[in-house]
Short mmCIF file of C-alpha atoms and ligand atoms in Angstrom, two decimals:
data_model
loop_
_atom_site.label_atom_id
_atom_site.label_comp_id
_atom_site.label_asym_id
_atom_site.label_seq_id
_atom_site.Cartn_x
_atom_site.Cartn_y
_atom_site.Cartn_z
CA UNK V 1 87.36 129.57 87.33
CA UNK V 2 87.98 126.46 85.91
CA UNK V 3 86.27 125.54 82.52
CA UNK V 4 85.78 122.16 83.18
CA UNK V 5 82.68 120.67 84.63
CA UNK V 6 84.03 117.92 87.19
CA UNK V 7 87.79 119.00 88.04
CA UNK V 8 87.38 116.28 90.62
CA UNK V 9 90.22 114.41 89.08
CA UNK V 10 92.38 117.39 89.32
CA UNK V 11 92.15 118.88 92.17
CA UNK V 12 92.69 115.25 94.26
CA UNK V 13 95.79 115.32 91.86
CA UNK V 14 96.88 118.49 93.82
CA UNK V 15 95.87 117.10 97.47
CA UNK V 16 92.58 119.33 96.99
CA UNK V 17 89.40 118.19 98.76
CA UNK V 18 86.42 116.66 96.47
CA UNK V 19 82.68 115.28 97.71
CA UNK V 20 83.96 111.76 96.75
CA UNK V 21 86.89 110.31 95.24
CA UNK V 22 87.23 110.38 91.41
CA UNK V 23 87.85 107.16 89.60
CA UNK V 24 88.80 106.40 86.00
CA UNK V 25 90.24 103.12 85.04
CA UNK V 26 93.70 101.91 83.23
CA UNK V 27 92.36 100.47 79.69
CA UNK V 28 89.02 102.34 80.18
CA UNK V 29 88.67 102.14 76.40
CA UNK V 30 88.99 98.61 75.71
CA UNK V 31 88.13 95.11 74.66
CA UNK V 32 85.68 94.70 77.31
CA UNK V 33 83.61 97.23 75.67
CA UNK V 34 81.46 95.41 72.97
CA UNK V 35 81.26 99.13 71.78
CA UNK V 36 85.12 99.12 71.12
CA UNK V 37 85.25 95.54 69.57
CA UNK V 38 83.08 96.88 67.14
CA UNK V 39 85.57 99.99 66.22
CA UNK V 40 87.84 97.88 66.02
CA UNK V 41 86.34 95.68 63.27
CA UNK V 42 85.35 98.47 61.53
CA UNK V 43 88.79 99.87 61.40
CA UNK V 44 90.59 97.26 60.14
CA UNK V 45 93.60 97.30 63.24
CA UNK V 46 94.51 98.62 66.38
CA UNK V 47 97.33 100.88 64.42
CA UNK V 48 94.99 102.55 62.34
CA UNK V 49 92.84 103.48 65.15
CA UNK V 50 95.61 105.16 66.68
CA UNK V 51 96.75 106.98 63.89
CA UNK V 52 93.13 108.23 62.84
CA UNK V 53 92.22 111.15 65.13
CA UNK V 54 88.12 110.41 64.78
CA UNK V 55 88.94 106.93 65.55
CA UNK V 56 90.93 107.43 68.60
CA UNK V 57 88.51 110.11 69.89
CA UNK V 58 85.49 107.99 69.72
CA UNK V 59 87.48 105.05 71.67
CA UNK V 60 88.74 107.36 74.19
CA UNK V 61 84.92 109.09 74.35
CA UNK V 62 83.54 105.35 74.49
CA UNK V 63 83.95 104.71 78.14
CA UNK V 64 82.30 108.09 79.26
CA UNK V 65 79.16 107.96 77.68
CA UNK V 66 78.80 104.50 79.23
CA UNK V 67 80.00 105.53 82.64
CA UNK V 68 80.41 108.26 85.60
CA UNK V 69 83.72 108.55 84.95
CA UNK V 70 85.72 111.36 86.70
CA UNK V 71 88.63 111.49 83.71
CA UNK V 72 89.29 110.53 79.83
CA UNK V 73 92.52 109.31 78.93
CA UNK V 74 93.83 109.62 75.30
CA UNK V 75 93.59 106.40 73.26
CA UNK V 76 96.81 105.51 72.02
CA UNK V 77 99.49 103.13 72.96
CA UNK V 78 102.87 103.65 74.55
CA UNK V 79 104.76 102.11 71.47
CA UNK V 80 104.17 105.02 69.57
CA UNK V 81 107.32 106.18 70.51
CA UNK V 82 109.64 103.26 69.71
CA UNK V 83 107.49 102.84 66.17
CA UNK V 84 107.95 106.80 65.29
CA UNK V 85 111.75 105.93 66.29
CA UNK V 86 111.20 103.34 62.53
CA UNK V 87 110.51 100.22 64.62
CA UNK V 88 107.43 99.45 62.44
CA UNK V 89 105.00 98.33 65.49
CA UNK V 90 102.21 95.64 64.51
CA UNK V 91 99.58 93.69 66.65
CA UNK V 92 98.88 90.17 64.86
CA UNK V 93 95.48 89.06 65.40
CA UNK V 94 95.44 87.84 68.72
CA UNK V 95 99.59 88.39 69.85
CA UNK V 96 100.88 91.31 71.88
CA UNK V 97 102.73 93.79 70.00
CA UNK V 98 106.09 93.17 67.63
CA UNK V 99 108.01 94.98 65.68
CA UNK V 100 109.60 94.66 62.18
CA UNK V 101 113.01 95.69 63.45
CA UNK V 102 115.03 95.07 66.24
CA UNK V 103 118.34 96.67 67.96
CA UNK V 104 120.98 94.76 69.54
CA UNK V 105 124.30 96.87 69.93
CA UNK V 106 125.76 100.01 70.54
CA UNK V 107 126.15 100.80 66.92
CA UNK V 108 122.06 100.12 66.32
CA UNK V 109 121.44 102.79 69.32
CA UNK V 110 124.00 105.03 68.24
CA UNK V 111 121.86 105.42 65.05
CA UNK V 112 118.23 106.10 66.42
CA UNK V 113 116.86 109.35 65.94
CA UNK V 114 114.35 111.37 68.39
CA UNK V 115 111.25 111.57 66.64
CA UNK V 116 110.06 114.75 66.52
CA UNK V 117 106.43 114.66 68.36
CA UNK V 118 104.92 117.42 65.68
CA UNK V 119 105.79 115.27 62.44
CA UNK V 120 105.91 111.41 63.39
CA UNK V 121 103.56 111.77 65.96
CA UNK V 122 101.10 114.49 65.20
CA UNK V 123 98.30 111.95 64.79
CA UNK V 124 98.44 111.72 68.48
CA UNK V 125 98.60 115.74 68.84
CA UNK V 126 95.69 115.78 66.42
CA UNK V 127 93.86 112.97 68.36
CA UNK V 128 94.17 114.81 71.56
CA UNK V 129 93.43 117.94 69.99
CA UNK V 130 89.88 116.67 68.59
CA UNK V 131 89.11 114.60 72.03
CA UNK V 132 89.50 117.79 73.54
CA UNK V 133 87.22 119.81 72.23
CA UNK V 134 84.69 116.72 71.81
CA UNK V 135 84.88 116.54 75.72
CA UNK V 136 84.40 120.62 75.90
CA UNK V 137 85.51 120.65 79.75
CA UNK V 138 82.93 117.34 80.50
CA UNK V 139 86.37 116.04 82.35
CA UNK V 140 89.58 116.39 82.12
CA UNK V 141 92.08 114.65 79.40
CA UNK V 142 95.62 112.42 80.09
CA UNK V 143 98.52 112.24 77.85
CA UNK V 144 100.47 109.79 78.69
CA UNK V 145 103.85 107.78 77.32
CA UNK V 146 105.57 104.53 79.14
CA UNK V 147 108.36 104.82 80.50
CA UNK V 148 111.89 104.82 79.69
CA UNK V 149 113.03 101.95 80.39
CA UNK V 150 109.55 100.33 79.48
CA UNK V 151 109.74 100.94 76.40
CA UNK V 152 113.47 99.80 76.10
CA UNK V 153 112.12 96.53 77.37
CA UNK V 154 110.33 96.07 74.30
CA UNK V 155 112.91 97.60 71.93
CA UNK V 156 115.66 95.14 73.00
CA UNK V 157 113.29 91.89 73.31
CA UNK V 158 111.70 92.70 69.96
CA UNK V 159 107.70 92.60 72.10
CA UNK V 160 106.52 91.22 75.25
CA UNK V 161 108.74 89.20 76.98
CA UNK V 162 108.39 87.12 80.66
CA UNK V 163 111.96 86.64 81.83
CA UNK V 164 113.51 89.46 79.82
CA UNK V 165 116.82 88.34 78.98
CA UNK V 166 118.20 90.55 76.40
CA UNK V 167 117.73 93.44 77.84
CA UNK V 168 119.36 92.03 81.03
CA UNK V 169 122.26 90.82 79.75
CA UNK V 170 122.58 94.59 77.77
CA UNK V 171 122.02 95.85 81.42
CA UNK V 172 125.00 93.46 83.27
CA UNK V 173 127.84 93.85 80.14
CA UNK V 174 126.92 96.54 78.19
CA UNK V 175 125.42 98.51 80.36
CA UNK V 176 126.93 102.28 78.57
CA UNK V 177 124.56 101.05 75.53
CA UNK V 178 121.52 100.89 77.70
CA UNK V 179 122.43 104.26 79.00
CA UNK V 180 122.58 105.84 75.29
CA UNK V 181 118.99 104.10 74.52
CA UNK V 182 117.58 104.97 77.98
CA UNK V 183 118.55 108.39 77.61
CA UNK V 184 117.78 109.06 73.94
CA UNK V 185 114.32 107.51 75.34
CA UNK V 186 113.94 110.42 78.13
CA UNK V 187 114.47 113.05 75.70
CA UNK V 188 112.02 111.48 73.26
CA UNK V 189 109.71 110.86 75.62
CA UNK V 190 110.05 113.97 77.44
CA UNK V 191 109.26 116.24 73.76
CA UNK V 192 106.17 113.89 72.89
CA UNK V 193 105.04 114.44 76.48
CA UNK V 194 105.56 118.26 76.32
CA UNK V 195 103.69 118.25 72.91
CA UNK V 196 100.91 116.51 74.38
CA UNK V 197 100.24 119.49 77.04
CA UNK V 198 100.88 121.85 74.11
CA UNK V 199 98.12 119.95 72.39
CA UNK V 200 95.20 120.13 75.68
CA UNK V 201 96.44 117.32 77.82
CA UNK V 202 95.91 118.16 81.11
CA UNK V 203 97.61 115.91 83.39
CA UNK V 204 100.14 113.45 82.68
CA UNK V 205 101.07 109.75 83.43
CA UNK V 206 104.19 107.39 82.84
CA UNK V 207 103.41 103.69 82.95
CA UNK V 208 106.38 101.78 83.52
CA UNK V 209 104.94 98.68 83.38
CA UNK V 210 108.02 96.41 83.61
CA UNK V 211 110.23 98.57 86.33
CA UNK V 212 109.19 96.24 89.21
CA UNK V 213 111.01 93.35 87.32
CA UNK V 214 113.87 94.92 88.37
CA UNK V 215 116.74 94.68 91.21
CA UNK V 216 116.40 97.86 93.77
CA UNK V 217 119.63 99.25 92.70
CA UNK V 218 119.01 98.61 89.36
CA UNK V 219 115.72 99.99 89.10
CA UNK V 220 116.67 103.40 90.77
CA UNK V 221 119.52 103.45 88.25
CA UNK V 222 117.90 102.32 84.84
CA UNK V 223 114.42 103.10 85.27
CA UNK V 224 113.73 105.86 87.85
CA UNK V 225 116.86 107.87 87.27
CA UNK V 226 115.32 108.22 83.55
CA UNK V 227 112.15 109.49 84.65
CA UNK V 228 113.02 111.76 87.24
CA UNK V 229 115.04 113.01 83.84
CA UNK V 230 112.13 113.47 82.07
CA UNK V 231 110.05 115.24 84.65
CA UNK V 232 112.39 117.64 85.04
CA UNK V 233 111.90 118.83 81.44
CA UNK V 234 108.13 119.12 81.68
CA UNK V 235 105.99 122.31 81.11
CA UNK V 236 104.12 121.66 83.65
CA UNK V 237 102.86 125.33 84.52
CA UNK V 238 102.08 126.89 87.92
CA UNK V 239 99.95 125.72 90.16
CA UNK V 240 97.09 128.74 90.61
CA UNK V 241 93.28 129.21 91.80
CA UNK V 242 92.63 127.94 88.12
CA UNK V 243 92.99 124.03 88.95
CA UNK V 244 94.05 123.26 84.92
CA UNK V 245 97.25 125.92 84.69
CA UNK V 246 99.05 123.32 86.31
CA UNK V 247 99.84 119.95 84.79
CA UNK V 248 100.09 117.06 87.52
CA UNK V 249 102.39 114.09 86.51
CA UNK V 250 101.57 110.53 87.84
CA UNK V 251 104.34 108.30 88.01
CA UNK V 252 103.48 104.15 87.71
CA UNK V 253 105.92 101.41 88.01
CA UNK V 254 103.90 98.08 88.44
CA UNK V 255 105.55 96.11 91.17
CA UNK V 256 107.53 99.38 92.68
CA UNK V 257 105.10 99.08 95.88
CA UNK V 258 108.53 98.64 97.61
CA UNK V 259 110.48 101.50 96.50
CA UNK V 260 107.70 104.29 96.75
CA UNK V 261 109.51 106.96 98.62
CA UNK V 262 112.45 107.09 96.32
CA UNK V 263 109.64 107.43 93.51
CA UNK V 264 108.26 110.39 95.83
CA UNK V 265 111.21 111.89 95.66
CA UNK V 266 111.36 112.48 92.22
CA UNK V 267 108.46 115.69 92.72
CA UNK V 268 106.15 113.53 90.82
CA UNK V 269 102.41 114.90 91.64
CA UNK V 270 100.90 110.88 92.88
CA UNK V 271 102.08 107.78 92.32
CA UNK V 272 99.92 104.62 90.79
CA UNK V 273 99.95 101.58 92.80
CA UNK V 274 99.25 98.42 92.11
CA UNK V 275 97.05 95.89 94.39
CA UNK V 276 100.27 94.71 96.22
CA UNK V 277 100.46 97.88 98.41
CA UNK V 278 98.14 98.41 101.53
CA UNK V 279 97.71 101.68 101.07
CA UNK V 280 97.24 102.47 104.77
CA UNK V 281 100.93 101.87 105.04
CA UNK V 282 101.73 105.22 102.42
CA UNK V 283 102.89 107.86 104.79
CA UNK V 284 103.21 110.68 103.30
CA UNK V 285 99.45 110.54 102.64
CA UNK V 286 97.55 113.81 101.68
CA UNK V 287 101.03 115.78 100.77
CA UNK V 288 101.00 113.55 97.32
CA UNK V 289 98.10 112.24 95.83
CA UNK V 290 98.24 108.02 95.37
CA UNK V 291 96.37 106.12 92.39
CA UNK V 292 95.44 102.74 93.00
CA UNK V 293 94.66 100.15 93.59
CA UNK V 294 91.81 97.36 93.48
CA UNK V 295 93.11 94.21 92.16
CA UNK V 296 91.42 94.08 88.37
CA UNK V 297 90.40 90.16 88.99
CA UNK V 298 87.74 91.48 91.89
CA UNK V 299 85.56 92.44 88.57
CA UNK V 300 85.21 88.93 87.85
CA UNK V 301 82.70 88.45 90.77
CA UNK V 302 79.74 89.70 91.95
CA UNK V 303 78.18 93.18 93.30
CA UNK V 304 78.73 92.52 96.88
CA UNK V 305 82.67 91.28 96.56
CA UNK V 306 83.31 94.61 94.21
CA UNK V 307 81.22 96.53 97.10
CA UNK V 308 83.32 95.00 99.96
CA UNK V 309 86.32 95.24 98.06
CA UNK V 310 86.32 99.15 97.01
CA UNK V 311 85.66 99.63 101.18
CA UNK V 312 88.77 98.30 101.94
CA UNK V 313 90.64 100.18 99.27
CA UNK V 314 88.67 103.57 100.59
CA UNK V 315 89.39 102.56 104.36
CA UNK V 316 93.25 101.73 103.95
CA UNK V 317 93.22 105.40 101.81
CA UNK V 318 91.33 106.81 105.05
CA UNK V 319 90.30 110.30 105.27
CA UNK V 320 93.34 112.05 103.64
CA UNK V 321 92.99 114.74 99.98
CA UNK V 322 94.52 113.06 96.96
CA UNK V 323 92.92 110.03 96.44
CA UNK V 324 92.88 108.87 92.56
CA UNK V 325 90.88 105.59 92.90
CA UNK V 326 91.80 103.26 89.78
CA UNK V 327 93.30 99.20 89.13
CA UNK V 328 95.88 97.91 90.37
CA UNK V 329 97.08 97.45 86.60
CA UNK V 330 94.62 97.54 83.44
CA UNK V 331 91.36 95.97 82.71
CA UNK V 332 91.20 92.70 81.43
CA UNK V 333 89.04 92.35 77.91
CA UNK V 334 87.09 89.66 79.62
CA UNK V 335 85.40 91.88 82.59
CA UNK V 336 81.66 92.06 82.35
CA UNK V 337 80.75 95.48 81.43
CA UNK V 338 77.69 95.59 84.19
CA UNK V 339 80.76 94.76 86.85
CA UNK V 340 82.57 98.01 86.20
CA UNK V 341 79.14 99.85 86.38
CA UNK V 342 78.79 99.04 89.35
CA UNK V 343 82.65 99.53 90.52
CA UNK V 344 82.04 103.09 89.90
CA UNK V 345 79.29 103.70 91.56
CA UNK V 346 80.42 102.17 94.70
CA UNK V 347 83.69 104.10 94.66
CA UNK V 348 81.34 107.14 94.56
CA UNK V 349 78.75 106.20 96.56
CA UNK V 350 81.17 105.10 99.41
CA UNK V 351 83.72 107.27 99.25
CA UNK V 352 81.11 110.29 100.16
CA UNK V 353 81.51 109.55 103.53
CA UNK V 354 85.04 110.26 103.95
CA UNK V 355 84.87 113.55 102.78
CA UNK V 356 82.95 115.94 105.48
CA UNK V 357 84.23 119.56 104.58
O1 CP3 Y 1 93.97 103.21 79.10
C1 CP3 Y 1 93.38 103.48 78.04
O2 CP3 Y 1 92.18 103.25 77.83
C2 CP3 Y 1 94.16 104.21 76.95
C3 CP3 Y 1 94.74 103.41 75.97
C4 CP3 Y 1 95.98 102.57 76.25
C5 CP3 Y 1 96.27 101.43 75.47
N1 CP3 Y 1 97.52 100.98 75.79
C6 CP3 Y 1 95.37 100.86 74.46
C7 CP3 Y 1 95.62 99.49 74.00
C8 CP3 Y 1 97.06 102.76 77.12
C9 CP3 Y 1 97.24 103.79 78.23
C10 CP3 Y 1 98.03 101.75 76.82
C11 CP3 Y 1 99.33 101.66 77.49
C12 CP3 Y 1 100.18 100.48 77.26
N2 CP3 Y 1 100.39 99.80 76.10
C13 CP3 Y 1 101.01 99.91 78.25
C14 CP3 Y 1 101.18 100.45 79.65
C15 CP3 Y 1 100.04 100.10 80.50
C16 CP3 Y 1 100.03 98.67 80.95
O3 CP3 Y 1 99.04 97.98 80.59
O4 CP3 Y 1 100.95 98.28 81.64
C17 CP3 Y 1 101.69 98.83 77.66
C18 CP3 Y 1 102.67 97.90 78.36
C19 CP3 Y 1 101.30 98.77 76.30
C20 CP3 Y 1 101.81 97.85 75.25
C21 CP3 Y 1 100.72 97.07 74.67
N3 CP3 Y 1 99.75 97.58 73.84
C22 CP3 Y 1 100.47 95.70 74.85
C23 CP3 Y 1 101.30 94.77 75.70
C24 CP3 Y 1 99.31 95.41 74.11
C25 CP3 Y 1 98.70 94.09 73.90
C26 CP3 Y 1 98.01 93.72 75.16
C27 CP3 Y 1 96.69 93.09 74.89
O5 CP3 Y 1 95.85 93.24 75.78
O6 CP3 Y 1 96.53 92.46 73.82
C28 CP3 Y 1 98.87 96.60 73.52
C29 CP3 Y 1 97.67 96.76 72.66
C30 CP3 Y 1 96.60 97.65 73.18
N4 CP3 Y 1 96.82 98.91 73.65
C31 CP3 Y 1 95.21 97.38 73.20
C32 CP3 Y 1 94.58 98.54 73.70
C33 CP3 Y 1 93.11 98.79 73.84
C34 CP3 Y 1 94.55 96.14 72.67
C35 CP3 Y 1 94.58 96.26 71.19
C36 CP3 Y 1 93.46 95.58 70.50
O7 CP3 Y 1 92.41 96.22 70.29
O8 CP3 Y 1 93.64 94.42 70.12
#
């Protein structure tokens, strides 16, 4: 039914039974990948390999002609959104991300437009377009974007930030202004992601990457109130016997292992969670699918701590559907390459027993 080779990804998405579990990892396409370092010489910076759909199509195609991996997700970045918005994103040489201009009142808010995902941000329509049909139904493809409030994390601090101040203080007096940017946010995010299904992505996944920095109350309020927003405006389709007319949605907030049933509650298809959650302690196992969760450090070390490792992951998962096995967060550029070989493999190679049917 199904034009894609290994739906395994999918149909675990939807609670569906596979032989093992499928695995892809956050960062897949990477600095780890001597491969990638290379591309990224070649093309000058990290921006242009975004905006050039070849060059984003061979990154995101890097990691699966190296490895069994079970899905592909689109190279890009989730400051896309924030730099379409006139933000002018750059990567120095070796910083994290910053941008030209920054917003610090009601007024600057007041004046941000919604980018409109077919002009500003066609290269990534294009990109995912291309990957696509390079893939021709080898796996299946994610769009992605970060998060609402994510992304107003690095909008208000101007980059990356560790104690996150300014947006903090917006949050405690000024918090109406947050609301206009966190909402403008969820409808920009919520046409780029719609764009990207329109384009061939065929599931979908929010990082919000800076959520769990947040107070409980808070975090419902400013971050998961925002994407509940957006997943309500999502095409997703209807689910059928064709596993791919329906478009799952993953939700991710890094540190939100305490708060997981409100984020069930949304009608989000699985939820990401980092290596802080024992995953034998999800209940609601098997009615949503759960993404997670090995701690990315455990590639440092050896074949036999990765091997013991993924068996505790698999046994606190047990034998439930809708297992999505993947890092507790992304992979660090400094992983040895043979280490994540063998990480997959194990995950497949173990996980077979768990599945009987
Ligand atoms: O997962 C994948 O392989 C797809 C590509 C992808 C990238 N960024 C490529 C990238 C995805 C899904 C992202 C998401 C992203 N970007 C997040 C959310 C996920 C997470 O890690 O929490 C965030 C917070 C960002 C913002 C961002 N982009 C930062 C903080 C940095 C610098 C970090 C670093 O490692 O230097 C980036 C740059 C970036 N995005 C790189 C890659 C491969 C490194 C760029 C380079 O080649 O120098």
């Amino acid at each position: 039914m199904s034009q894609l080779k290994n739906d395994r990804y999918l149909r675990a998405l939807q609670c569906q039974p596979t032989d093992y579990t499928p695995i892809w990892m956050m960062r897949q396409a990477g600095r780890y990948l001597p491969e990638y370092r290379q591309l990224r010489a070649k093309s000058g910076n990290f921006m242009t390999m975004c905006q050039t759909p070849e060059l984003a199509c061979e990154a995101t195609l890097q990691p699966l002609k190296r490895f069994d991996l079970d899905a592909a997700i689109i190279f890009s970045d989730i400051l896309t959104i924030p730099d379409a918005m006139g933000f002018g994103l750059y990567f120095g040489a070796s910083e994290g991300p910053k941008f030209t201009k920054s917003i610090s009142c009601l007024s600057d808010i007041k004046q941000l437009p919604i980018p409109d995902p077919m002009q500003s941000l066609k290269y990534v329509m294009d990109a995912i377009s291309l990957t696509k049909k390079e893939l021709n139904g080898k796996v299946p493809l994610i769009g992605f974007s970060g998060s609402p409030w994510t992304l107003a994390t690095y909008m208000i601090e101007g980059g990356s930030s560790k104690t996150f101040t300014k947006i903090k203080k917006m949050l405690y007096d000024e918090p109406q202004a947050l609301h206009l940017l966190l909402e403008k946010l969820a409808h920009s995010v919520a046409l780029y992601l719609n764009a990207q299904i329109q384009s061939g992505a065929q599931s979908i996944m929010i990082f919000d990457t800076w959520g769990g920095v947040l107070s409980h109350q808070s975090y419902q309020t400013f971050s998961l109130d925002y994407m509940q927003l957006v997943l309500s405006q999502l095409k997703q389709g209807k689910k059928s016997e064709d596993i791919t007319s329906y478009i799952p949605v993953t939700l991710f907030t890094k540190g939100g292992g305490l708060w997981l049933d409100s984020i069930i509650n949304t009608g989000c298809d699985a939820v990401g969670v980092d290596w802080t959650v024992n995953l034998s302690q999800i209940t609601q196992k098997g009615k949503i699918a759960v993404q997670g969760n090995l701690e990315p450090c455990v590639l440092y070390a050896g074949k036999q701590v990765i091997e013991s490792n993924v068996e505790v992951v698999l046994n606190e998962f047990g034998h439930h559907n809708g297992h999505i096995f993947n890092l507790g967060h992304g992979i660090q550029q400094d992983i040895p390459v043979e280490n994540v070989q063998h990480l997959i493999e194990a995950v497949h190679r173990q996980s077979k027993r768990f599945y009987h049917d």
